[in-house]
mmCIF file of C-alpha atoms and ligand atoms in Angstrom:
data_model
loop_
_atom_site.group_PDB
_atom_site.id
_atom_site.type_symbol
_atom_site.label_atom_id
_atom_site.label_comp_id
_atom_site.label_asym_id
_atom_site.label_seq_id
_atom_site.Cartn_x
_atom_site.Cartn_y
_atom_site.Cartn_z
ATOM 1 C CA UNK T 1 9.618 5.348 53.409
ATOM 2 C CA UNK T 2 12.595 4.819 51.129
ATOM 3 C CA UNK T 3 15.215 2.446 52.470
ATOM 4 C CA UNK T 4 18.641 3.059 51.008
ATOM 5 C CA UNK T 5 21.969 1.594 51.984
ATOM 6 C CA UNK T 6 23.808 4.756 52.860
ATOM 7 C CA UNK T 7 27.477 5.001 53.388
ATOM 8 C CA UNK T 8 27.485 8.464 54.828
ATOM 9 C CA UNK T 9 30.381 10.519 53.549
ATOM 10 C CA UNK T 10 31.525 7.785 51.182
ATOM 11 C CA UNK T 11 35.021 7.878 52.644
ATOM 12 C CA UNK T 12 35.322 11.610 52.049
ATOM 13 C CA UNK T 13 34.311 14.429 54.357
ATOM 14 C CA UNK T 14 34.295 17.011 51.607
ATOM 15 C CA UNK T 15 31.072 18.666 50.502
ATOM 16 C CA UNK T 16 31.585 21.293 47.827
ATOM 17 C CA UNK T 17 29.538 24.450 47.419
ATOM 18 C CA UNK T 18 29.593 26.863 44.513
ATOM 19 C CA UNK T 19 30.662 30.437 44.679
ATOM 20 C CA UNK T 20 28.299 31.784 42.035
ATOM 21 C CA UNK T 21 30.428 34.795 41.183
ATOM 22 C CA UNK T 22 33.720 32.967 40.890
ATOM 23 C CA UNK T 23 32.241 29.743 39.550
ATOM 24 C CA UNK T 24 34.535 27.973 42.009
ATOM 25 C CA UNK T 25 34.122 25.954 45.146
ATOM 26 C CA UNK T 26 33.834 27.529 48.545
ATOM 27 C CA UNK T 27 33.288 26.237 52.036
ATOM 28 C CA UNK T 28 29.625 25.401 52.651
ATOM 29 C CA UNK T 29 29.690 27.085 56.045
ATOM 30 C CA UNK T 30 29.021 30.469 54.459
ATOM 31 C CA UNK T 31 25.783 29.428 52.777
ATOM 32 C CA UNK T 32 22.158 28.855 53.684
ATOM 33 C CA UNK T 33 22.641 25.159 52.971
ATOM 34 C CA UNK T 34 25.229 24.672 55.681
ATOM 35 C CA UNK T 35 22.638 23.231 58.072
ATOM 36 C CA UNK T 36 22.222 20.189 55.900
ATOM 37 C CA UNK T 37 25.736 19.840 54.576
ATOM 38 C CA UNK T 38 28.885 18.551 56.220
ATOM 39 C CA UNK T 39 31.306 21.385 56.895
ATOM 40 C CA UNK T 40 34.930 21.357 55.912
ATOM 41 C CA UNK T 41 37.767 23.811 56.213
ATOM 42 C CA UNK T 42 39.246 25.649 53.251
ATOM 43 C CA UNK T 43 42.524 23.751 53.804
ATOM 44 C CA UNK T 44 40.774 20.395 53.642
ATOM 45 C CA UNK T 45 38.853 21.536 50.558
ATOM 46 C CA UNK T 46 42.061 22.329 48.730
ATOM 47 C CA UNK T 47 43.638 18.983 49.618
ATOM 48 C CA UNK T 48 40.497 17.116 48.522
ATOM 49 C CA UNK T 49 40.529 19.022 45.266
ATOM 50 C CA UNK T 50 44.085 18.075 44.483
ATOM 51 C CA UNK T 51 43.335 14.447 45.360
ATOM 52 C CA UNK T 52 40.431 14.568 42.923
ATOM 53 C CA UNK T 53 42.667 15.996 40.243
ATOM 54 C CA UNK T 54 45.175 13.203 40.737
ATOM 55 C CA UNK T 55 42.430 10.605 40.463
ATOM 56 C CA UNK T 56 40.733 12.230 37.466
ATOM 57 C CA UNK T 57 40.311 9.950 34.429
ATOM 58 C CA UNK T 58 42.223 7.097 36.119
ATOM 59 C CA UNK T 59 39.602 4.346 35.486
ATOM 60 C CA UNK T 60 40.788 1.986 32.778
ATOM 61 C CA UNK T 61 38.121 2.432 30.130
ATOM 62 C CA UNK T 62 38.214 2.590 26.353
ATOM 63 C CA UNK T 63 37.728 6.369 26.486
ATOM 64 C CA UNK T 64 37.495 6.876 22.724
ATOM 65 C CA UNK T 65 34.663 4.370 22.256
ATOM 66 C CA UNK T 66 32.344 5.048 25.143
ATOM 67 C CA UNK T 67 28.947 5.428 23.476
ATOM 68 C CA UNK T 68 26.025 6.337 25.722
ATOM 69 C CA UNK T 69 25.177 3.562 28.140
ATOM 70 C CA UNK T 70 24.941 2.939 31.846
ATOM 71 C CA UNK T 71 27.876 1.614 33.799
ATOM 72 C CA UNK T 72 28.375 1.525 37.546
ATOM 73 C CA UNK T 73 30.697 4.181 38.973
ATOM 74 C CA UNK T 74 31.895 4.760 42.551
ATOM 75 C CA UNK T 75 28.701 6.104 44.032
ATOM 76 C CA UNK T 76 25.659 8.363 43.680
ATOM 77 C CA UNK T 77 24.475 11.343 45.715
ATOM 78 C CA UNK T 78 21.005 11.403 47.262
ATOM 79 C CA UNK T 79 18.676 13.311 49.551
ATOM 80 C CA UNK T 80 15.163 12.615 50.794
ATOM 81 C CA UNK T 81 12.297 14.997 51.428
ATOM 82 C CA UNK T 82 10.141 14.168 54.431
ATOM 83 C CA UNK T 83 7.815 16.150 56.686
ATOM 84 C CA UNK T 84 8.142 19.199 54.475
ATOM 85 C CA UNK T 85 11.931 19.515 54.383
ATOM 86 C CA UNK T 86 14.973 18.185 52.640
ATOM 87 C CA UNK T 87 17.437 16.006 54.519
ATOM 88 C CA UNK T 88 21.200 16.006 54.091
ATOM 89 C CA UNK T 89 22.984 15.019 50.917
ATOM 90 C CA UNK T 90 24.309 11.517 51.314
ATOM 91 C CA UNK T 91 26.495 9.170 49.338
ATOM 92 C CA UNK T 92 25.598 5.612 48.382
ATOM 93 C CA UNK T 93 27.870 3.058 46.802
ATOM 94 C CA UNK T 94 24.898 0.948 45.707
ATOM 95 C CA UNK T 95 23.477 0.928 42.179
ATOM 96 C CA UNK T 96 19.983 0.035 43.382
ATOM 97 C CA UNK T 97 17.390 1.633 45.650
ATOM 98 C CA UNK T 98 14.355 0.266 47.520
ATOM 99 C CA UNK T 99 11.046 2.061 47.335
ATOM 100 C CA UNK T 100 7.497 1.223 48.491
ATOM 101 C CA UNK T 101 5.303 -0.722 46.060
ATOM 102 C CA UNK T 102 2.796 2.135 46.193
ATOM 103 C CA UNK T 103 5.335 4.920 45.548
ATOM 104 C CA UNK T 104 3.701 7.599 43.372
ATOM 105 C CA UNK T 105 6.518 7.408 40.848
ATOM 106 C CA UNK T 106 5.527 3.827 40.002
ATOM 107 C CA UNK T 107 1.823 4.455 39.469
ATOM 108 C CA UNK T 108 1.261 8.111 38.752
ATOM 109 C CA UNK T 109 4.560 8.993 37.098
ATOM 110 C CA UNK T 110 5.721 11.580 39.607
ATOM 111 C CA UNK T 111 9.243 11.817 38.203
ATOM 112 C CA UNK T 112 11.427 14.411 36.535
ATOM 113 C CA UNK T 113 15.049 14.322 35.448
ATOM 114 C CA UNK T 114 17.874 16.426 34.078
ATOM 115 C CA UNK T 115 20.936 15.801 31.942
ATOM 116 C CA UNK T 116 24.150 17.831 31.968
ATOM 117 C CA UNK T 117 27.842 17.239 31.414
ATOM 118 C CA UNK T 118 31.218 17.724 33.102
ATOM 119 C CA UNK T 119 34.332 18.080 30.972
ATOM 120 C CA UNK T 120 38.060 17.549 31.532
ATOM 121 C CA UNK T 121 39.419 20.823 30.172
ATOM 122 C CA UNK T 122 42.614 21.770 28.412
ATOM 123 C CA UNK T 123 44.068 23.485 31.502
ATOM 124 C CA UNK T 124 43.541 20.359 33.648
ATOM 125 C CA UNK T 125 40.422 21.674 35.369
ATOM 126 C CA UNK T 126 37.055 19.915 35.504
ATOM 127 C CA UNK T 127 34.081 22.073 34.521
ATOM 128 C CA UNK T 128 30.326 21.623 34.213
ATOM 129 C CA UNK T 129 28.278 23.282 31.469
ATOM 130 C CA UNK T 130 25.616 25.684 32.817
ATOM 131 C CA UNK T 131 24.387 23.622 35.805
ATOM 132 C CA UNK T 132 22.276 26.482 37.131
ATOM 133 C CA UNK T 133 20.063 26.255 34.049
ATOM 134 C CA UNK T 134 19.376 22.589 34.807
ATOM 135 C CA UNK T 135 18.641 23.445 38.429
ATOM 136 C CA UNK T 136 16.052 25.980 37.271
ATOM 137 C CA UNK T 137 14.491 23.590 34.771
ATOM 138 C CA UNK T 138 14.190 20.810 37.360
ATOM 139 C CA UNK T 139 12.304 23.298 39.525
ATOM 140 C CA UNK T 140 9.901 24.046 36.664
ATOM 141 C CA UNK T 141 9.364 20.311 36.086
ATOM 142 C CA UNK T 142 8.853 19.691 39.802
ATOM 143 C CA UNK T 143 6.260 22.479 40.100
ATOM 144 C CA UNK T 144 4.252 21.141 37.174
ATOM 145 C CA UNK T 145 3.802 17.699 38.724
ATOM 146 C CA UNK T 146 3.505 18.872 42.330
ATOM 147 C CA UNK T 147 6.888 17.812 43.646
ATOM 148 C CA UNK T 148 8.904 19.935 46.094
ATOM 149 C CA UNK T 149 11.597 22.166 44.594
ATOM 150 C CA UNK T 150 15.200 21.109 44.963
ATOM 151 C CA UNK T 151 16.887 24.347 46.100
ATOM 152 C CA UNK T 152 19.391 25.573 43.530
ATOM 153 C CA UNK T 153 22.321 25.394 45.923
ATOM 154 C CA UNK T 154 21.426 21.872 46.928
ATOM 155 C CA UNK T 155 21.203 20.856 43.260
ATOM 156 C CA UNK T 156 24.603 22.389 42.539
ATOM 157 C CA UNK T 157 26.189 20.820 45.611
ATOM 158 C CA UNK T 158 24.834 17.396 44.682
ATOM 159 C CA UNK T 159 26.007 17.662 41.082
ATOM 160 C CA UNK T 160 29.482 18.840 42.039
ATOM 161 C CA UNK T 161 29.777 16.188 44.689
ATOM 162 C CA UNK T 162 28.711 13.441 42.263
ATOM 163 C CA UNK T 163 31.402 14.579 39.821
ATOM 164 C CA UNK T 164 34.059 14.793 42.507
ATOM 165 C CA UNK T 165 33.332 11.420 44.008
ATOM 166 C CA UNK T 166 33.517 9.825 40.565
ATOM 167 C CA UNK T 167 36.379 11.787 39.058
ATOM 168 C CA UNK T 168 38.140 8.600 37.893
ATOM 169 C CA UNK T 169 35.328 8.280 35.373
ATOM 170 C CA UNK T 170 35.686 11.699 33.741
ATOM 171 C CA UNK T 171 36.925 10.988 30.212
ATOM 172 C CA UNK T 172 40.368 12.564 29.752
ATOM 173 C CA UNK T 173 40.920 15.760 27.794
ATOM 174 C CA UNK T 174 41.427 14.878 24.131
ATOM 175 C CA UNK T 175 39.265 11.739 24.183
ATOM 176 C CA UNK T 176 36.167 13.684 23.089
ATOM 177 C CA UNK T 177 34.150 12.145 25.928
ATOM 178 C CA UNK T 178 32.505 13.757 28.930
ATOM 179 C CA UNK T 179 30.887 12.803 32.206
ATOM 180 C CA UNK T 180 27.104 12.751 31.806
ATOM 181 C CA UNK T 181 25.332 13.820 34.993
ATOM 182 C CA UNK T 182 21.809 12.557 35.592
ATOM 183 C CA UNK T 183 19.934 14.276 38.453
ATOM 184 C CA UNK T 184 16.380 13.050 39.056
ATOM 185 C CA UNK T 185 13.547 13.589 41.482
ATOM 186 C CA UNK T 186 10.591 11.321 42.184
ATOM 187 C CA UNK T 187 7.710 10.625 44.546
ATOM 188 C CA UNK T 188 8.931 7.865 46.854
ATOM 189 C CA UNK T 189 6.087 7.897 49.348
ATOM 190 C CA UNK T 190 3.280 5.307 49.276
ATOM 191 C CA UNK T 191 -0.181 6.443 48.129
ATOM 192 C CA UNK T 192 -3.008 4.561 46.446
ATOM 193 C CA UNK T 193 -5.600 7.288 45.802
ATOM 194 C CA UNK T 194 -4.454 9.880 43.286
ATOM 195 C CA UNK T 195 -2.522 12.673 44.943
ATOM 196 C CA UNK T 196 1.012 13.939 45.266
ATOM 197 C CA UNK T 197 3.401 11.948 47.436
ATOM 198 C CA UNK T 198 4.448 13.289 50.802
ATOM 199 C CA UNK T 199 7.958 11.875 50.422
ATOM 200 C CA UNK T 200 10.454 12.461 47.613
ATOM 201 C CA UNK T 201 13.905 11.292 46.639
ATOM 202 C CA UNK T 202 16.504 13.284 44.734
ATOM 203 C CA UNK T 203 19.420 11.369 43.227
ATOM 204 C CA UNK T 204 22.395 12.349 41.089
ATOM 205 C CA UNK T 205 24.410 9.681 39.327
ATOM 206 C CA UNK T 206 27.056 10.036 36.645
ATOM 207 C CA UNK T 207 28.263 7.978 33.722
ATOM 208 C CA UNK T 208 31.132 8.547 31.274
ATOM 209 C CA UNK T 209 29.844 9.030 27.717
ATOM 210 C CA UNK T 210 30.948 9.546 24.132
ATOM 211 C CA UNK T 211 28.718 9.987 21.073
ATOM 212 C CA UNK T 212 24.957 9.480 21.496
ATOM 213 C CA UNK T 213 24.624 8.536 17.828
ATOM 214 C CA UNK T 214 27.543 6.615 16.372
ATOM 215 C CA UNK T 215 29.473 8.633 13.825
ATOM 216 C CA UNK T 216 29.728 11.978 15.643
ATOM 217 C CA UNK T 217 29.138 14.735 13.107
ATOM 218 C CA UNK T 218 28.019 12.414 10.285
ATOM 219 C CA UNK T 219 24.456 13.417 9.274
ATOM 220 C CA UNK T 220 21.582 11.089 10.175
ATOM 221 C CA UNK T 221 18.211 10.613 8.467
ATOM 222 C CA UNK T 222 15.216 11.581 10.604
ATOM 223 C CA UNK T 223 11.625 10.486 10.143
ATOM 224 C CA UNK T 224 8.518 12.503 11.010
ATOM 225 C CA UNK T 225 6.330 10.623 13.495
ATOM 226 C CA UNK T 226 2.867 10.829 11.946
ATOM 227 C CA UNK T 227 0.837 8.386 14.048
ATOM 228 C CA UNK T 228 1.604 9.748 17.502
ATOM 229 C CA UNK T 229 2.058 13.057 19.299
ATOM 230 C CA UNK T 230 4.824 13.712 21.759
ATOM 231 C CA UNK T 231 2.873 16.200 23.868
ATOM 232 C CA UNK T 232 -0.549 17.785 24.207
ATOM 233 C CA UNK T 233 -0.864 21.541 23.513
ATOM 234 C CA UNK T 234 -1.261 22.444 27.183
ATOM 235 C CA UNK T 235 0.259 19.236 28.531
ATOM 236 C CA UNK T 236 3.703 18.555 29.972
ATOM 237 C CA UNK T 237 5.866 18.694 26.838
ATOM 238 C CA UNK T 238 7.635 21.798 28.125
ATOM 239 C CA UNK T 239 8.969 20.056 31.232
ATOM 240 C CA UNK T 240 11.332 17.128 31.600
ATOM 241 C CA UNK T 241 9.042 14.573 33.184
ATOM 242 C CA UNK T 242 9.457 10.833 32.740
ATOM 243 C CA UNK T 243 6.068 10.314 31.068
ATOM 244 C CA UNK T 244 7.139 12.278 27.990
ATOM 245 C CA UNK T 245 9.841 9.730 27.343
ATOM 246 C CA UNK T 246 7.534 6.769 27.950
ATOM 247 C CA UNK T 247 5.173 8.270 25.341
ATOM 248 C CA UNK T 248 8.068 8.503 22.875
ATOM 249 C CA UNK T 249 9.318 4.935 23.318
ATOM 250 C CA UNK T 250 6.985 3.214 20.842
ATOM 251 C CA UNK T 251 7.319 5.800 18.032
ATOM 252 C CA UNK T 252 11.072 5.971 18.637
ATOM 253 C CA UNK T 253 11.569 2.205 18.501
ATOM 254 C CA UNK T 254 9.338 1.927 15.424
ATOM 255 C CA UNK T 255 11.427 4.614 13.701
ATOM 256 C CA UNK T 256 14.627 2.824 14.671
ATOM 257 C CA UNK T 257 13.316 -0.458 13.282
ATOM 258 C CA UNK T 258 12.690 1.293 9.970
ATOM 259 C CA UNK T 259 16.299 2.492 9.983
ATOM 260 C CA UNK T 260 15.822 6.060 11.246
ATOM 261 C CA UNK T 261 17.731 6.830 14.434
ATOM 262 C CA UNK T 262 15.880 10.106 15.078
ATOM 263 C CA UNK T 263 12.152 10.883 15.052
ATOM 264 C CA UNK T 264 10.646 14.335 14.656
ATOM 265 C CA UNK T 265 7.291 15.392 16.123
ATOM 266 C CA UNK T 266 4.848 17.888 14.631
ATOM 267 C CA UNK T 267 2.446 20.116 16.528
ATOM 268 C CA UNK T 268 -0.492 18.126 17.900
ATOM 269 C CA UNK T 269 -3.171 20.592 16.700
ATOM 270 C CA UNK T 270 -2.568 21.179 12.996
ATOM 271 C CA UNK T 271 0.198 18.617 12.329
ATOM 272 C CA UNK T 272 1.834 21.355 10.301
ATOM 273 C CA UNK T 273 4.544 22.869 12.464
ATOM 274 C CA UNK T 274 7.750 21.277 13.714
ATOM 275 C CA UNK T 275 7.955 20.689 17.461
ATOM 276 C CA UNK T 276 11.096 18.748 18.351
ATOM 277 C CA UNK T 277 12.836 15.391 18.193
ATOM 278 C CA UNK T 278 12.149 12.793 20.888
ATOM 279 C CA UNK T 279 15.261 13.666 22.897
ATOM 280 C CA UNK T 280 16.455 16.959 21.397
ATOM 281 C CA UNK T 281 15.425 20.315 19.883
ATOM 282 C CA UNK T 282 15.222 21.100 16.152
ATOM 283 C CA UNK T 283 17.542 23.758 14.732
ATOM 284 C CA UNK T 284 18.060 24.895 11.141
ATOM 285 C CA UNK T 285 20.289 27.233 9.193
ATOM 286 C CA UNK T 286 18.416 29.004 6.390
ATOM 287 C CA UNK T 287 17.993 32.169 4.383
ATOM 288 C CA UNK T 288 21.299 31.575 2.540
ATOM 289 C CA UNK T 289 23.076 30.704 5.757
ATOM 290 C CA UNK T 290 22.131 34.036 7.312
ATOM 291 C CA UNK T 291 19.535 32.755 9.820
ATOM 292 C CA UNK T 292 19.454 30.368 12.766
ATOM 293 C CA UNK T 293 15.897 29.042 12.889
ATOM 294 C CA UNK T 294 14.280 27.117 15.729
ATOM 295 C CA UNK T 295 10.621 26.428 16.611
ATOM 296 C CA UNK T 296 8.761 28.393 19.227
ATOM 297 C CA UNK T 297 6.049 26.259 20.817
ATOM 298 C CA UNK T 298 4.498 25.970 24.274
ATOM 299 C CA UNK T 299 4.837 22.198 24.225
ATOM 300 C CA UNK T 300 8.547 21.713 23.582
ATOM 301 C CA UNK T 301 11.345 21.451 26.103
ATOM 302 C CA UNK T 302 13.509 24.579 26.338
ATOM 303 C CA UNK T 303 16.907 23.118 25.523
ATOM 304 C CA UNK T 304 19.864 24.683 27.301
ATOM 305 C CA UNK T 305 22.060 23.649 24.367
ATOM 306 C CA UNK T 306 19.696 25.370 21.938
ATOM 307 C CA UNK T 307 19.556 28.563 23.999
ATOM 308 C CA UNK T 308 23.365 28.594 24.079
ATOM 309 C CA UNK T 309 23.631 27.948 20.338
ATOM 310 C CA UNK T 310 21.160 30.760 19.597
ATOM 311 C CA UNK T 311 23.413 33.113 21.516
ATOM 312 C CA UNK T 312 26.584 31.894 19.786
ATOM 313 C CA UNK T 313 24.920 32.048 16.364
ATOM 314 C CA UNK T 314 23.884 35.641 16.944
ATOM 315 C CA UNK T 315 26.845 37.000 18.849
ATOM 316 C CA UNK T 316 29.740 35.065 17.325
ATOM 317 C CA UNK T 317 28.573 34.292 13.790
ATOM 318 C CA UNK T 318 26.339 37.313 13.227
ATOM 319 C CA UNK T 319 23.326 35.171 12.257
ATOM 320 C CA UNK T 320 19.798 36.379 12.661
ATOM 321 C CA UNK T 321 17.909 34.218 15.164
ATOM 322 C CA UNK T 322 14.394 33.277 14.048
ATOM 323 C CA UNK T 323 12.571 31.824 17.052
ATOM 324 C CA UNK T 324 9.153 31.211 15.515
ATOM 325 C CA UNK T 325 6.678 28.653 14.218
ATOM 326 C CA UNK T 326 8.463 26.472 11.667
ATOM 327 C CA UNK T 327 6.304 24.657 9.098
ATOM 328 C CA UNK T 328 7.387 21.151 8.077
ATOM 329 C CA UNK T 329 7.095 22.277 4.428
ATOM 330 C CA UNK T 330 9.952 24.723 4.950
ATOM 331 C CA UNK T 331 12.440 21.926 5.555
ATOM 332 C CA UNK T 332 13.455 21.495 1.924
ATOM 333 C CA UNK T 333 14.418 25.209 1.784
ATOM 334 C CA UNK T 334 16.805 25.013 4.727
ATOM 335 C CA UNK T 335 20.574 24.935 4.185
ATOM 336 C CA UNK T 336 21.351 22.823 7.248
ATOM 337 C CA UNK T 337 19.355 21.036 9.962
ATOM 338 C CA UNK T 338 20.375 19.415 13.242
ATOM 339 C CA UNK T 339 19.133 17.924 16.491
ATOM 340 C CA UNK T 340 20.637 19.604 19.544
ATOM 341 C CA UNK T 341 20.771 18.717 23.217
ATOM 342 C CA UNK T 342 23.101 17.688 26.004
ATOM 343 C CA UNK T 343 23.279 14.037 24.975
ATOM 344 C CA UNK T 344 23.298 14.532 21.186
ATOM 345 C CA UNK T 345 25.320 17.831 21.270
ATOM 346 C CA UNK T 346 24.735 18.848 17.614
ATOM 347 C CA UNK T 347 23.732 15.916 15.428
ATOM 348 C CA UNK T 348 23.367 17.007 11.782
ATOM 349 C CA UNK T 349 20.267 15.772 9.969
ATOM 350 C CA UNK T 350 20.853 15.306 6.226
ATOM 351 C CA UNK T 351 17.431 13.957 5.252
ATOM 352 C CA UNK T 352 13.930 14.011 6.703
ATOM 353 C CA UNK T 353 11.336 11.433 5.674
ATOM 354 C CA UNK T 354 7.782 12.821 5.678
ATOM 355 C CA UNK T 355 4.598 11.326 4.190
ATOM 356 C CA UNK T 356 6.727 8.713 2.406
ATOM 357 C CA UNK T 357 8.931 11.335 0.705
ATOM 358 C CA UNK T 358 12.605 11.907 1.429
ATOM 359 C CA UNK T 359 13.453 15.590 1.788
ATOM 360 C CA UNK T 360 17.141 16.322 1.274
ATOM 361 C CA UNK T 361 18.619 19.158 3.255
ATOM 362 C CA UNK T 362 21.097 21.484 1.575
ATOM 363 C CA UNK T 363 23.399 20.658 -1.330
ATOM 364 C CA UNK T 364 25.249 17.873 0.392
ATOM 365 C CA UNK T 365 23.024 15.901 2.783
ATOM 366 C CA UNK T 366 25.839 13.439 3.501
ATOM 367 C CA UNK T 367 28.109 16.014 5.079
ATOM 368 C CA UNK T 368 27.774 18.365 8.022
ATOM 369 C CA UNK T 369 27.164 21.911 6.777
ATOM 370 C CA UNK T 370 29.725 24.666 7.410
ATOM 371 C CA UNK T 371 27.617 26.749 9.802
ATOM 372 C CA UNK T 372 26.625 23.851 12.040
ATOM 373 C CA UNK T 373 30.247 22.698 12.027
ATOM 374 C CA UNK T 374 31.336 26.148 13.169
ATOM 375 C CA UNK T 375 28.706 26.159 15.905
ATOM 376 C CA UNK T 376 29.735 22.661 17.010
ATOM 377 C CA UNK T 377 33.360 23.732 17.191
ATOM 378 C CA UNK T 378 32.547 26.914 19.092
ATOM 379 C CA UNK T 379 30.402 25.065 21.612
ATOM 380 C CA UNK T 380 32.796 22.173 22.214
ATOM 381 C CA UNK T 381 35.801 24.545 22.389
ATOM 382 C CA UNK T 382 34.067 26.417 25.197
ATOM 383 C CA UNK T 383 33.157 23.161 26.941
ATOM 384 C CA UNK T 384 36.696 21.730 26.740
ATOM 385 C CA UNK T 385 38.282 25.059 27.717
ATOM 386 C CA UNK T 386 40.015 25.557 24.368
ATOM 387 C CA UNK T 387 38.741 29.107 23.948
ATOM 388 C CA UNK T 388 37.790 31.818 26.417
ATOM 389 C CA UNK T 389 34.524 31.269 28.243
ATOM 390 C CA UNK T 390 33.326 34.847 27.768
ATOM 391 C CA UNK T 391 29.822 34.178 29.036
ATOM 392 C CA UNK T 392 30.850 32.310 32.202
ATOM 393 C CA UNK T 393 28.943 29.215 31.203
ATOM 394 C CA UNK T 394 31.437 26.757 32.662
ATOM 395 C CA UNK T 395 31.409 25.993 36.399
ATOM 396 C CA UNK T 396 34.713 24.912 37.749
ATOM 397 C CA UNK T 397 34.598 21.833 39.983
ATOM 398 C CA UNK T 398 38.320 21.132 40.318
HETATM 399 N N1 PLP X 401 14.209 18.135 24.072
HETATM 400 C C1 PLP X 401 14.059 16.980 24.743
HETATM 401 C C2 PLP X 401 12.750 16.293 24.630
HETATM 402 C C3 PLP X 401 15.099 16.466 25.509
HETATM 403 O O1 PLP X 401 14.959 15.317 26.165
HETATM 404 C C4 PLP X 401 16.316 17.166 25.584
HETATM 405 C C5 PLP X 401 17.397 16.672 26.403
HETATM 406 O O2 PLP X 401 17.582 17.089 27.488
HETATM 407 C C6 PLP X 401 16.430 18.353 24.863
HETATM 408 C C7 PLP X 401 15.368 18.815 24.125
HETATM 409 C C8 PLP X 401 17.696 19.134 24.928
HETATM 410 O O3 PLP X 401 17.800 19.873 26.113
HETATM 411 P P1 PLP X 401 19.199 20.264 26.707
HETATM 412 O O4 PLP X 401 19.949 20.976 25.646
HETATM 413 O O5 PLP X 401 18.885 21.152 27.844
HETATM 414 O O6 PLP X 401 19.868 19.006 27.100
HETATM 415 C C1 COI X 402 19.772 14.742 27.525
HETATM 416 O O1 COI X 402 20.198 15.207 26.463
HETATM 417 O O2 COI X 402 20.311 14.987 28.603
HETATM 418 C C2 COI X 402 18.592 13.914 27.557
HETATM 419 O O3 COI X 402 17.886 13.989 28.509
HETATM 420 C C3 COI X 402 18.335 12.943 26.519
HETATM 421 C C4 COI X 402 18.082 11.611 27.144
HETATM 422 C C5 COI X 402 16.657 11.230 26.979
HETATM 423 C C6 COI X 402 19.016 10.586 26.633
#
């Protein structure tokens, strides 16, 4: 059994719940989850919200130079699954947990995670980008490795609560930073023979972040990983399980040592088609800047950023979306290429090294291309509330 030092309530009796239609917070008492969540009145909710707003971004941090690394914040949110049901969401002010030495996560890799971001917006509100999509993806990951599903409402409550309880750490509007939210789920019950755990832990922590790769929109050089595969054809590449990232560590670090911050994987059958980068999807602008091209493969992770960009490219920029097999040989014909994902946002790729050759992308591989720049600006303007959120992607927390 997991032993955690809980400080129930964490000094606050407020537990937020989403109103899906309004994208705003409502009292939990009107939802299915109310059995496991502390109730609070609407009046109390409003006063807690304004307290959160007052505290927002008040930590003294160098907001403009955050990078992407762990730092302790106020607390994390957690729930445990035992005897076939989920317990209440709780708050812990610790930065460590205790688990059994035979926990299935430690031996058999029963672990999945998510990554999403909260933003301080222009109008003073705090909003999260498409959290429901992450809730759905965590469910797909959990199913694949035989973990119980975290109900969508519980996921959303935990994420919102983690943001609220740590609102001092949300980088202020104008700094360019955001609050990275890391939900994860793992087998925390002891088992020695191979089999799924009968106990699980779900945790959400947050950390303020800036650029994943230093230099923001400055193009990077990627290298094709030729000695290793990221995923097997019918393996677990399409879900966000911890083992995929363990498998990427050696190729990634080897690439970094050679001076390439990003590594690109090819399909594991023919080694001919592009799959994705170690921590992000591959996107390209081609066909004389008329097409948005991205690989379709059963073994890549469906990026929420990529799905959103596809929609923006088509609906806002009038590009044709080509979601298809993409051969590595096509790269030199593309106008622009980038890595996309929650952590990396859009990171332009100016050059790709493959079989010892450097393939330049577009006419000016040292500068972000105009279409990717437009997409970056569209996406970040929606996230920071600078333009209308026509598609209701942003969930308001405060
Ligand atoms: N591909 C991999 C392997 C990733 O780790 C990530 C990051 O989450 C992505 C793609 C991008 O997905 P998303 O845009 O949902 O963050
Ligand atoms: C994310 O973009 O959220 C990721 O999961 C990437 C992570 C491996 C740093």
